[in-house]
């Protein structure tokens, strides 16, 4: 009878016929021992047999016992693939027990062959050859283990497997020591099961060395002793001694006579075994290498021919094998080692789907990725791999874990029609249709017209406040009213009149009876909503303690000092009216008994709301103050988030007015405060994009959540148990966070504008969001489901060796053909090599392909992938420059970046006007250099990566040593903006506005080579050829100019039809000029239309004719690069896209997806095999570009 168990109901003991996890069918019990049971299972998806070693539950009675097993299983997993070692494919925890899935060897054990006499079939010479063959292979297998630092400690015929061809494989590596925790033998254990001796490991007494029996230290020579006892048994046909140390006496008897049915022991072999059976380990051979060499000599002498099997080598892992190793390490509780193995898998194949998925799951669960980022990573290779079904399958599994069951079902239903017999897909589809996972969706969307501002001019502090039961909402309005809404129906219940200017900040009591509001009329008003009347109007208190104009003058002075020092500063300063109230500062506690607000000079006013009585004035913080009241009204929490003043967080006792807790120089500043439902916890948002959750009773931070840089937080709801956060963003996203793991469980999309208010139900099942897009949404939050890891189908040692040898042979032949000038033949050979399983992106084949690209013609982009993704401070957001300002995109000014020709080093200018130097090969930031320049505009590395030249908005160009960071030279100009460098960083083209000229300088010789007239008052683009002979400029007069720098003449002038050119460059052969432009804002109705009209154009650099208008570029360009062969253009834009264009057709052939918040920097290597990008979300990416190649046409 077949019984099926899913992962959550797997029994500790399996029976023949069981189907485990809808994947493994138990077909046979192969053996029982003290460790547990070995099963033969059929993997239904792969149609392959595996051996599963299931430990006894007794092994896991304690944490220490489980840890010991884990260590030993991990060792076996890490052994790699060797033909004489039984391969451990992976480890999976099923039913709470880590189970080892190993290679199934159908021939049984050497002990089976001895007992059933298969070992002794044939004449004496054939039997002797067979025994020596097994002995040699055992020696090779043990030597491989010893080279990996592993001592088996239980070598015996029962742990040697033989297949039908006679290949011997040592098994049960790494499990010997784990047997120490088994306690007692299983009653069903066979007579030769391993016994337990203190300190002796899980040895079997008949094969144990003297040091094992005597509990002395163990080493490689322990295995050599047990190996010799095992070889002896092949000649005796049975164990005829009590314990391993007495086997030597039996060997002496074997010298004198042979056993019937077994061959006699040859004297040379007897001498070798005698040396291995010495009582003292130091007298035995030191290594299995010597034993194996001696056996080869004995074989040739006795059999009369050389030993036929070649000496084996371990097989190199491909991505599949690294993936399985990583999964095993993760299942064994080794996440750091697992991540390293995943890195190896993706180094072997950067687009390996299974490793991308598994590694992404690990990083997502550890809080290093969001759910959206993981889905993007899985979908990344879609264009390159032809939208394989695996992408949809893996995406569906992620959707189920993030609770988007509807999306998962849609994908799985498609796949079920395409692949009806796939058990993994069937299991996933059945799970998605069950009630096991709640479908986390928006199930109510109510339109409520609570704001009438245009979407691009909604006031920053515009408030929506909800009652805790989710029934009512209170809003301010541009028409001076305060409005009460039923959020279930969207009906306006009341419109309260009284304010004389717009109303921004409001709050409401939990029962919906009381409200408070403030706005631009410099009053705070109390409302009785039950009768719809104003209770009181309180004017904002005038400035106090000289905190008004004097403070503003001091702020101006501090701002100028920060600007001069190159620190973050305001780019412009806005002034609040003297009586203006701080943003979002009016607050009412839950029962409406306490009202408070913060004023611009830092004071916090506290009122008894029902009694209409002023209680306290608290001396808070001036400038950008945030203030919140606890639900019960006993506490207030206030903070200051400005850059120019030291941030402070303060907790106030509202019964006494005392500050009971104060944190000076609060890390990250304070830009938002939200109390938890009970008032004992509070979430504080900093300008560093970190939410810190504070236990206010204990005065300690209990959670620190670093948010993605592009997630501009507008609202937060903390769960009742303080384990989860619901976060609303400026751009409409709602995200659900697990604070225990700092993990984004789900990103909800639907709102089109900032999410101003959030609620959570006490059971964490539902969330409510209110947005300034005039909607409220109710979200079902995700449940608990873990997407299963995906194991790669394991390959045998022989398969991997064949693949490796075949690939090496093809690549070697291709390199020879390339050297001989037969480029077409070389391409064909490398195509064959890359078509081998797991070799398409293998480093050896890919390197040869790239090298060949220098002689071949690129015809298209076959694939592209991010080789490195690194977090760094890059483009400056408006929020960083001017706290409180908001924008839907980051600044469009390009962040200067560059990289070496071999993509080994990358540099960028960050938002603190410093230069970061990155070792891209190792993914490590090597150094940060402060060049002392403002607003860095250009960087260039020398080809060898030893020096770097830097220009900024100012009057200097500096040269630095990359290795030491030392400034080697400084060239001063009256003004130097913009600047362009040659590709080798030797030449600089400088527009000197003060001199109204354009200067060409040799930076190494520190001399001016040419002076040209200025190309215009405002130069918008500048480019310099690598040889310094040509330059391109674009200026505010709507002209592009091509310059001959040798003669100083303008060769060509191209009008740009009232468009502003932001980037331009020339092909290496000088034939074509490419530029990116957009209409001037004054010429079009709206900036949005100007962005949509942005274009890339190509001109004939001789005639000036426009030869190509590229397909629309949806947003302004940040940067533009032309490949050296002139066939392809790479562009970056403020719409977060990096695009690769075919210059011959003007069509975009690939989007390099995954960028966020604008792509502000772009560089490519001269061979166009790598691109380096810097994003507005503080992320650097090194892209590998894999080009299609063909043989070039022969001239003549």
Coordinates of N, CA and C in Angstrom, one line a residue, residues 46 280 456 702 735 934 1111:
X46 N 13.3 12.7 -11.1 CA 14.5 12.5 -11.9 C 14.5 11.0 -12.5
X280 N 52.0 -0.1 17.0 CA 52.3 1.3 17.1 C 52.0 2.0 15.8
X456 N 1.4 66.3 -7.7 CA 2.8 66.8 -7.5 C 2.9 68.0 -6.6
X702 N 15.5 47.2 20.8 CA 15.3 45.8 20.7 C 15.3 45.3 19.2
X735 N 4.8 47.6 2.8 CA 5.7 46.5 3.0 C 5.5 45.9 4.4
X934 N 34.5 69.7 -4.6 CA 33.1 69.7 -4.5 C 32.4 69.1 -5.7
X1111 N 15.0 54.2 -31.0 CA 13.7 54.1 -30.4 C 13.6 55.0 -29.1

